[in-house]
PDB file of C-alpha atoms in Angstrom:
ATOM      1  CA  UNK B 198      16.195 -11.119   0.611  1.00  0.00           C
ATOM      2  CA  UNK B 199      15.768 -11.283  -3.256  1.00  0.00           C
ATOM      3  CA  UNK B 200      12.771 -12.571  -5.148  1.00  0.00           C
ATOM      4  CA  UNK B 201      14.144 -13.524  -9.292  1.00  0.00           C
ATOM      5  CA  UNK B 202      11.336 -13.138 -11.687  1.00  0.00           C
ATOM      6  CA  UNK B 203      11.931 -14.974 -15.124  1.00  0.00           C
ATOM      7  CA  UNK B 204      11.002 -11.881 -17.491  1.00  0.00           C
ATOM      8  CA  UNK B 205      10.370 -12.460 -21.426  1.00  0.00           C
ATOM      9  CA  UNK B 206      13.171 -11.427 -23.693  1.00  0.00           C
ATOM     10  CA  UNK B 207      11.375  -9.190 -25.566  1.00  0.00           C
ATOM     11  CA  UNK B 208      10.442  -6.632 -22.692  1.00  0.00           C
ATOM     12  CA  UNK B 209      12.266  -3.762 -22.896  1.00  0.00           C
ATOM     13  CA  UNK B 210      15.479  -3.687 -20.412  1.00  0.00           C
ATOM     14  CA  UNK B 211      14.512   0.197 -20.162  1.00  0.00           C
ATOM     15  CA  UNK B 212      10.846  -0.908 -18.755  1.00  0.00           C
ATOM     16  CA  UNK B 213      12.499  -2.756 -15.812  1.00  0.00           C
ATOM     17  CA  UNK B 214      12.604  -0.451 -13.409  1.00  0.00           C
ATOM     18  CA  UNK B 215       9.224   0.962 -14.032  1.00  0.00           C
ATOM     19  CA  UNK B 216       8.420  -2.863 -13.534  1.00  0.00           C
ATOM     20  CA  UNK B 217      10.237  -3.152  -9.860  1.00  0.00           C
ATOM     21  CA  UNK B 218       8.479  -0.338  -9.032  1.00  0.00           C
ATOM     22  CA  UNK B 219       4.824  -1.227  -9.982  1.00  0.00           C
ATOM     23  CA  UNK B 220       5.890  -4.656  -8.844  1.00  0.00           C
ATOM     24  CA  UNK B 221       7.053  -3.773  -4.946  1.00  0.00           C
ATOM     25  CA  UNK B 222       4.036  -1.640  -4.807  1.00  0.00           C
ATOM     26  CA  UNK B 223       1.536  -3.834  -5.568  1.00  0.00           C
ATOM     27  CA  UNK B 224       2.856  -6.394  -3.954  1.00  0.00           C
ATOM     28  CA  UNK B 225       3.180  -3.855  -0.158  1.00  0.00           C
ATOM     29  CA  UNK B 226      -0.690  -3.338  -1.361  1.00  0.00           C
ATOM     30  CA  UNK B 227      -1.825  -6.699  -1.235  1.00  0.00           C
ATOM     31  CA  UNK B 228       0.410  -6.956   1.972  1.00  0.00           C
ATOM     32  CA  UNK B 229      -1.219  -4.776   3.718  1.00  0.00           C
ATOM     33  CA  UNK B 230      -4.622  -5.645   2.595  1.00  0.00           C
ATOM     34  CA  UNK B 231      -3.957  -8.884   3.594  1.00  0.00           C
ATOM     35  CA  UNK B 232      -3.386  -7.572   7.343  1.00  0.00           C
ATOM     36  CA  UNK B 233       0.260  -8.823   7.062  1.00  0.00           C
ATOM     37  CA  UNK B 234       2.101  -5.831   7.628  1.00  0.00           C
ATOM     38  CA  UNK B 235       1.253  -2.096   8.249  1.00  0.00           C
ATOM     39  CA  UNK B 236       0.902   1.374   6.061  1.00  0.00           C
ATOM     40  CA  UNK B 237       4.037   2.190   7.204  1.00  0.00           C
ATOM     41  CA  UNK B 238       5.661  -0.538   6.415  1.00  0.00           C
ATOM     42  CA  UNK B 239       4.126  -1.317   3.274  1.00  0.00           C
ATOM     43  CA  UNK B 240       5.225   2.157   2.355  1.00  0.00           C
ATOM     44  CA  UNK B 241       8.894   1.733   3.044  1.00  0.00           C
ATOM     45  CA  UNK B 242       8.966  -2.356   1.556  1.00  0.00           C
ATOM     46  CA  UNK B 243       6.928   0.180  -1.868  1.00  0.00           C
ATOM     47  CA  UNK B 244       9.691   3.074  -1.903  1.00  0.00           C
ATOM     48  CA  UNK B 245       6.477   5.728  -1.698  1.00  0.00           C
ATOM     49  CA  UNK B 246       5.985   7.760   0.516  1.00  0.00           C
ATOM     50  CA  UNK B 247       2.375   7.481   2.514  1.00  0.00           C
ATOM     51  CA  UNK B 248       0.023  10.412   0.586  1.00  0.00           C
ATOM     52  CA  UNK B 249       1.220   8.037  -2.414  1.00  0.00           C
ATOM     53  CA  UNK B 250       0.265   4.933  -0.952  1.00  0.00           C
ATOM     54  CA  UNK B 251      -2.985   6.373   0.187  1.00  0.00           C
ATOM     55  CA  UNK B 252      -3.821   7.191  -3.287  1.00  0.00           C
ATOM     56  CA  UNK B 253      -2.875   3.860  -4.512  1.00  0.00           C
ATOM     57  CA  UNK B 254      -5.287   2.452  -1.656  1.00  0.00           C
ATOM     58  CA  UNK B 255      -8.578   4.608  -2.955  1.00  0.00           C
ATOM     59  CA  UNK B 256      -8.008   3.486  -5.989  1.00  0.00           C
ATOM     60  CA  UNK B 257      -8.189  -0.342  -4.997  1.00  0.00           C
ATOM     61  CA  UNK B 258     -11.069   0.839  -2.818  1.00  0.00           C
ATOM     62  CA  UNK B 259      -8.978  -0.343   0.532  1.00  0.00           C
ATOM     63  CA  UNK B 260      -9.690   1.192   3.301  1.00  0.00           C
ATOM     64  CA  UNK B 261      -6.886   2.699   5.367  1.00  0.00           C
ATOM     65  CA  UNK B 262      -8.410   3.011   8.078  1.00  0.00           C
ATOM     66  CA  UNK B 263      -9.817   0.049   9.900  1.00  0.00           C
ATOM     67  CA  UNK B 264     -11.675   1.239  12.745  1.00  0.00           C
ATOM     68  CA  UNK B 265     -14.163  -1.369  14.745  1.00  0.00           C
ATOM     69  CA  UNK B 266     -17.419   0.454  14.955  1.00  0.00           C
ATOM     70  CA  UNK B 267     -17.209   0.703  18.892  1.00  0.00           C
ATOM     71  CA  UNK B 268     -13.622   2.471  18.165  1.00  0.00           C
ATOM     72  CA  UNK B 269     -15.542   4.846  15.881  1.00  0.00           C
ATOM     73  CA  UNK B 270     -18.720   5.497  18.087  1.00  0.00           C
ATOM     74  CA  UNK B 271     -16.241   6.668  21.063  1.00  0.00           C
ATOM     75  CA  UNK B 272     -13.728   8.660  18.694  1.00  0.00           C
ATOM     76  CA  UNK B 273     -17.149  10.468  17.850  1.00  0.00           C
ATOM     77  CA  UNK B 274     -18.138  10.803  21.039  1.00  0.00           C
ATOM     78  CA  UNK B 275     -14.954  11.918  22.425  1.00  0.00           C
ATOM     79  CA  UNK B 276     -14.898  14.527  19.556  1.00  0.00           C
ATOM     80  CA  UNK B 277     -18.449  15.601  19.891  1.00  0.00           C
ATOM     81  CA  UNK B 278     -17.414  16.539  24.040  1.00  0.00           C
ATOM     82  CA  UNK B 279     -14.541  18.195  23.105  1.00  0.00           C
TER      83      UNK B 279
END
């Protein structure tokens, strides 16, 4: 699949792959923000790889970890007994 973009002439052709980058990672961001696709996917669809994506993710404050807090309370628990 291919998504065309109308850019203005007077952006640099050297700045356009800078641009795809930026572009397919914010865009596997908001993706998985969304709850439309996972980390792992949204890392391959990005081209990072997942410490990157992480990183990205802090500093959007999303979470990465979605755990329901009776999830949590037993991965405690289970951790506390071990």
């Amino acid at each position: 699949m291919q998504i065309i973009l109308e850019i203005p002439e007077d952006f640099g052709r050297d700045m356009l792959p800078e641009l795809e980058k930026q572009i397919k990672l914010e865009a596997g961001i908001a993706l998985f923000h969304a709850g439309k696709i996972s980390a792992g996917f949204a890392c391959e669809f990005a081209g990072v790889d997942r410490y990157r994506f992480y990183e990205e993710c802090a500093k959007r404050d999303i979470p990465v970890v979605n755990y329901d807090p009776g999830e949590l309370e037993a991965e405690l628990e289970y951790l506390r007994n071990s």
